Coordinates of N, CA, C and O in Angstrom, one line a residue:
M27 N -7.0 -1.3 2.9 CA -6.1 -1.9 2.0 C -6.7 -3.1 1.7 O -7.3 -3.8 2.3
E28 N -6.6 -3.5 0.4 CA -7.1 -4.7 -0.1 C -5.9 -5.3 -0.9 O -5.3 -4.7 -1.8
I29 N -5.6 -6.6 -0.6 CA -4.5 -7.3 -1.2 C -5.1 -8.6 -1.8 O -6.1 -9.1 -1.3
T30 N -4.7 -9.0 -3.1 CA -5.0 -10.3 -3.6 C -3.8 -11.1 -3.6 O -2.7 -10.7 -4.1
V31 N -3.8 -12.3 -3.0 CA -2.8 -13.3 -3.0 C -3.1 -14.5 -3.9 O -4.1 -15.1 -3.6
R32 N -2.2 -14.8 -4.7 CA -2.3 -16.0 -5.6 C -1.0 -16.6 -5.5 O 0.0 -16.1 -5.8
G33 N -1.1 -18.0 -5.2 CA 0.2 -18.8 -5.2 C 1.1 -18.3 -4.2 O 2.4 -18.4 -4.4
G34 N 0.7 -17.7 -3.1 CA 1.5 -17.3 -2.1 C 2.3 -16.0 -2.3 O 3.1 -15.5 -1.6
R35 N 1.9 -15.3 -3.3 CA 2.4 -14.1 -3.8 C 1.4 -12.9 -3.8 O 0.2 -13.2 -4.1
I36 N 1.8 -11.8 -3.5 CA 0.9 -10.5 -3.6 C 0.6 -10.2 -5.1 O 1.7 -10.0 -5.7
A37 N -0.5 -10.5 -5.6 CA -0.8 -10.3 -7.0 C -1.3 -8.9 -7.3 O -1.0 -8.3 -8.3
E38 N -1.9 -8.3 -6.3 CA -2.4 -7.0 -6.3 C -2.6 -6.4 -5.0 O -2.9 -7.0 -4.1
A39 N -2.3 -5.1 -5.0 CA -2.5 -4.4 -3.8 C -3.2 -3.0 -4.1 O -2.9 -2.4 -5.2
R40 N -4.1 -2.7 -3.3 CA -5.0 -1.4 -3.6 C -5.4 -0.8 -2.3 O -6.0 -1.3 -1.5
A41 N -5.0 0.6 -2.2 CA -5.5 1.3 -1.1 C -6.9 1.7 -1.3 O -7.4 2.2 -2.4
L42 N -7.8 1.2 -0.3 CA -9.3 1.6 -0.4 C -9.6 3.0 0.0 O -10.6 3.6 -0.5
Q43 N -8.9 3.5 0.9 CA -9.1 4.9 1.4 C -7.7 5.6 1.6 O -6.6 4.9 1.8
H44 N -7.7 6.9 1.6 CA -6.7 7.6 1.8 C -7.1 9.1 2.2 O -8.2 9.4 1.9
P45 N -6.3 9.8 3.0 CA -6.8 11.2 3.3 C -7.0 12.0 2.2 O -6.4 11.7 1.1
S46 N -8.0 12.9 2.2 CA -8.2 13.7 1.2 C -8.9 15.0 1.9 O -9.0 15.1 3.0
G47 N -9.3 16.0 1.0 CA -9.8 17.2 1.5 C -9.2 18.4 0.9 O -10.0 19.2 0.4
D48 N -8.0 18.6 1.0 CA -7.4 19.9 0.3 C -6.6 19.4 -0.9 O -6.3 18.2 -1.1
G49 N -6.5 20.5 -1.7 CA -5.8 20.1 -3.0 C -4.5 19.5 -3.0 O -4.2 18.6 -3.7
Q50 N -3.7 20.0 -2.0 CA -2.3 19.5 -1.9 C -2.3 18.0 -1.6 O -1.5 17.2 -2.0
T51 N -3.2 17.6 -0.5 CA -3.2 16.3 -0.1 C -3.7 15.3 -1.3 O -3.1 14.3 -1.4
D52 N -4.7 15.8 -1.9 CA -5.2 15.0 -3.1 C -4.1 14.8 -4.2 O -4.1 13.8 -4.7
Q53 N -3.5 15.9 -4.5 CA -2.3 15.9 -5.3 C -1.3 14.8 -4.9 O -0.7 14.1 -5.7
I54 N -0.7 14.9 -3.7 CA 0.2 13.9 -3.2 C -0.3 12.6 -3.3 O 0.4 11.6 -3.8
N55 N -1.4 12.3 -2.8 CA -2.0 10.9 -2.9 C -2.2 10.4 -4.2 O -2.0 9.2 -4.5
A56 N -2.6 11.2 -5.2 CA -2.8 10.8 -6.7 C -1.5 10.4 -7.2 O -1.4 9.6 -8.1
Y57 N -0.4 10.9 -6.7 CA 0.9 10.6 -7.2 C 1.5 9.4 -6.4 O 2.1 8.5 -7.0
A58 N 1.3 9.4 -5.1 CA 1.9 8.4 -4.2 C 1.3 7.1 -4.2 O 1.9 6.0 -4.2
V59 N -0.1 7.0 -4.1 CA -0.8 5.7 -3.8 C -0.5 4.7 -4.9 O -0.1 3.6 -4.7
P60 N -0.6 5.1 -6.2 CA -0.3 4.0 -7.3 C 1.1 3.6 -7.2 O 1.3 2.4 -7.6
R61 N 2.0 4.4 -6.8 CA 3.4 4.0 -6.8 C 3.6 3.1 -5.7 O 4.3 2.1 -5.7
L62 N 2.9 3.3 -4.5 CA 3.0 2.4 -3.4 C 2.4 1.0 -3.7 O 2.8 0.0 -3.3
D63 N 1.2 1.0 -4.4 CA 0.5 -0.1 -5.0 C 1.6 -1.0 -5.8 O 1.7 -2.2 -5.6
Q64 N 2.3 -0.3 -6.7 CA 3.1 -1.0 -7.6 C 4.3 -1.6 -6.7 O 4.8 -2.7 -7.1
E65 N 4.9 -0.7 -6.0 CA 6.1 -1.2 -5.1 C 5.7 -2.4 -4.3 O 6.6 -3.2 -4.0
T66 N 4.6 -2.5 -3.8 CA 4.1 -3.6 -2.9 C 4.1 -4.9 -3.7 O 4.7 -5.9 -3.3
T67 N 3.7 -4.9 -4.9 CA 3.7 -6.1 -5.6 C 5.1 -6.4 -6.2 O 5.4 -7.6 -6.2
A68 N 6.0 -5.5 -6.2 CA 7.3 -5.8 -6.6 C 8.1 -6.3 -5.5 O 9.0 -7.2 -5.5
A69 N 7.9 -5.7 -4.2 CA 8.6 -6.0 -3.0 C 8.0 -7.3 -2.4 O 8.8 -8.0 -1.6
Q70 N 6.7 -7.5 -2.6 CA 6.1 -8.8 -2.0 C 6.1 -8.7 -0.5 O 6.2 -9.8 0.2
S71 N 6.1 -7.5 0.1 CA 6.0 -7.3 1.5 C 5.7 -5.8 1.8 O 5.5 -5.1 0.8
A72 N 5.6 -5.6 3.1 CA 5.4 -4.2 3.5 C 6.7 -3.4 3.5 O 6.7 -2.2 4.0
H73 N 7.7 -4.0 3.3 CA 9.1 -3.3 3.3 C 9.3 -2.6 2.0 O 9.9 -3.0 1.0
I74 N 8.6 -1.4 1.9 CA 8.6 -0.6 0.6 C 9.1 0.8 1.0 O 9.1 1.2 2.1
D75 N 9.6 1.4 0.0 CA 10.2 2.7 0.2 C 9.2 3.7 0.4 O 8.1 3.7 -0.1
T76 N 9.6 4.8 1.0 CA 8.7 6.0 1.3 C 8.7 6.8 0.0 O 9.8 6.9 -0.6
V77 N 7.7 7.2 -0.5 CA 7.5 8.0 -1.6 C 8.0 9.5 -1.3 O 7.3 10.0 -0.3
S78 N 8.9 10.1 -2.0 CA 9.5 11.4 -1.7 C 8.3 12.3 -1.8 O 7.5 12.4 -2.6
G79 N 8.1 13.2 -0.7 CA 7.1 14.2 -0.5 C 5.8 13.6 0.0 O 4.9 14.4 0.1
A80 N 5.7 12.3 0.3 CA 4.6 11.7 0.8 C 4.8 10.8 2.0 O 4.4 9.7 2.0
T81 N 5.6 11.4 2.9 CA 6.0 10.5 4.1 C 4.8 10.1 4.8 O 4.8 8.8 5.2
F82 N 3.8 10.9 5.3 CA 2.8 10.5 5.9 C 1.9 9.5 5.3 O 1.3 8.5 5.9
T83 N 1.6 9.8 3.9 CA 1.0 8.7 3.2 C 1.5 7.3 3.1 O 1.0 6.4 3.3
S84 N 2.8 7.4 2.9 CA 3.7 6.2 2.8 C 3.6 5.4 4.0 O 3.5 4.3 4.2
D85 N 3.8 6.1 5.2 CA 3.8 5.5 6.5 C 2.5 4.9 6.9 O 2.4 3.7 7.2
G86 N 1.4 5.6 6.6 CA 0.0 5.0 6.8 C -0.2 3.7 5.9 O -0.8 2.9 6.2
Y87 N 0.3 3.9 4.6 CA 0.0 2.8 3.7 C 0.7 1.5 4.2 O 0.2 0.5 4.1
R88 N 2.0 1.8 4.6 CA 2.7 0.6 5.0 C 2.1 -0.1 6.3 O 2.1 -1.3 6.3
R89 N 1.6 0.7 7.3 CA 0.9 0.1 8.4 C -0.4 -0.6 7.9 O -0.6 -1.7 8.4
S90 N -1.1 0.0 7.1 CA -2.3 -0.7 6.6 C -2.0 -2.0 5.7 O -2.7 -3.0 5.8
L91 N -0.9 -1.9 5.0 CA -0.6 -3.1 4.2 C -0.1 -4.2 5.1 O -0.5 -5.4 4.9
Q92 N 0.7 -3.9 6.2 CA 1.1 -4.9 7.1 C -0.2 -5.6 7.8 O -0.2 -6.8 7.9
S93 N -1.1 -4.8 8.1 CA -2.3 -5.5 8.8 C -3.0 -6.2 7.8 O -3.5 -7.4 8.2
A94 N -3.1 -5.9 6.5 CA -3.7 -6.8 5.5 C -2.9 -8.1 5.3 O -3.5 -9.1 5.1
L95 N -1.7 -8.0 5.2 CA -0.9 -9.0 5.0 C -0.9 -10.0 6.3 O -1.1 -11.3 6.1
D96 N -1.0 -9.5 7.4 CA -1.2 -10.3 8.7 C -2.5 -10.9 8.7 O -2.6 -12.2 9.0
A97 N -3.6 -10.3 8.2 CA -4.9 -10.9 8.2 C -4.9 -12.0 7.2 O -5.6 -13.0 7.4
A98 N -4.4 -11.7 6.0 CA -4.3 -12.8 4.9 C -3.5 -14.0 5.3 O -4.0 -15.1 5.1
H99 N -2.4 -13.8 6.2 CA -1.6 -14.9 6.7 C -2.5 -15.8 7.8 O -2.6 -17.0 7.6
Q100 N -3.2 -15.1 8.5 CA -3.9 -15.7 9.7 C -5.1 -16.5 8.9 O -5.5 -17.4 9.4
A101 N -5.7 -15.9 7.8 CA -6.7 -16.6 7.0 C -6.2 -17.8 6.1 O -7.0 -18.6 5.5
G102 N -4.9 -17.9 6.1 CA -4.3 -19.0 5.3 C -4.2 -18.6 3.9 O -4.3 -19.7 3.1
A103 N -4.2 -17.4 3.4 CA -4.2 -17.2 2.0 C -3.0 -17.8 1.4 O -1.8 -17.8 1.9
R104 N -3.2 -18.3 0.1 CA -2.2 -19.0 -0.6 C -2.2 -18.5 -2.1 O -3.1 -18.4 -2.7

């Protein structure tokens, strides 16, 4: 997970890795990850909705996002 914080706000969120391998997983992630990225900047937190049909991807994304937010906070991101 990579986040960009400007002025104390999440300016950008981007998943650097996600599960892949089979066609269905790739299809789900191609649909879900961009939506999760967008929802993150809208919500300004890790409290984002699960993308329908992508529960595991959404849960993993939220955990990774929270870790990135915690690291940014500890580093004093502004």
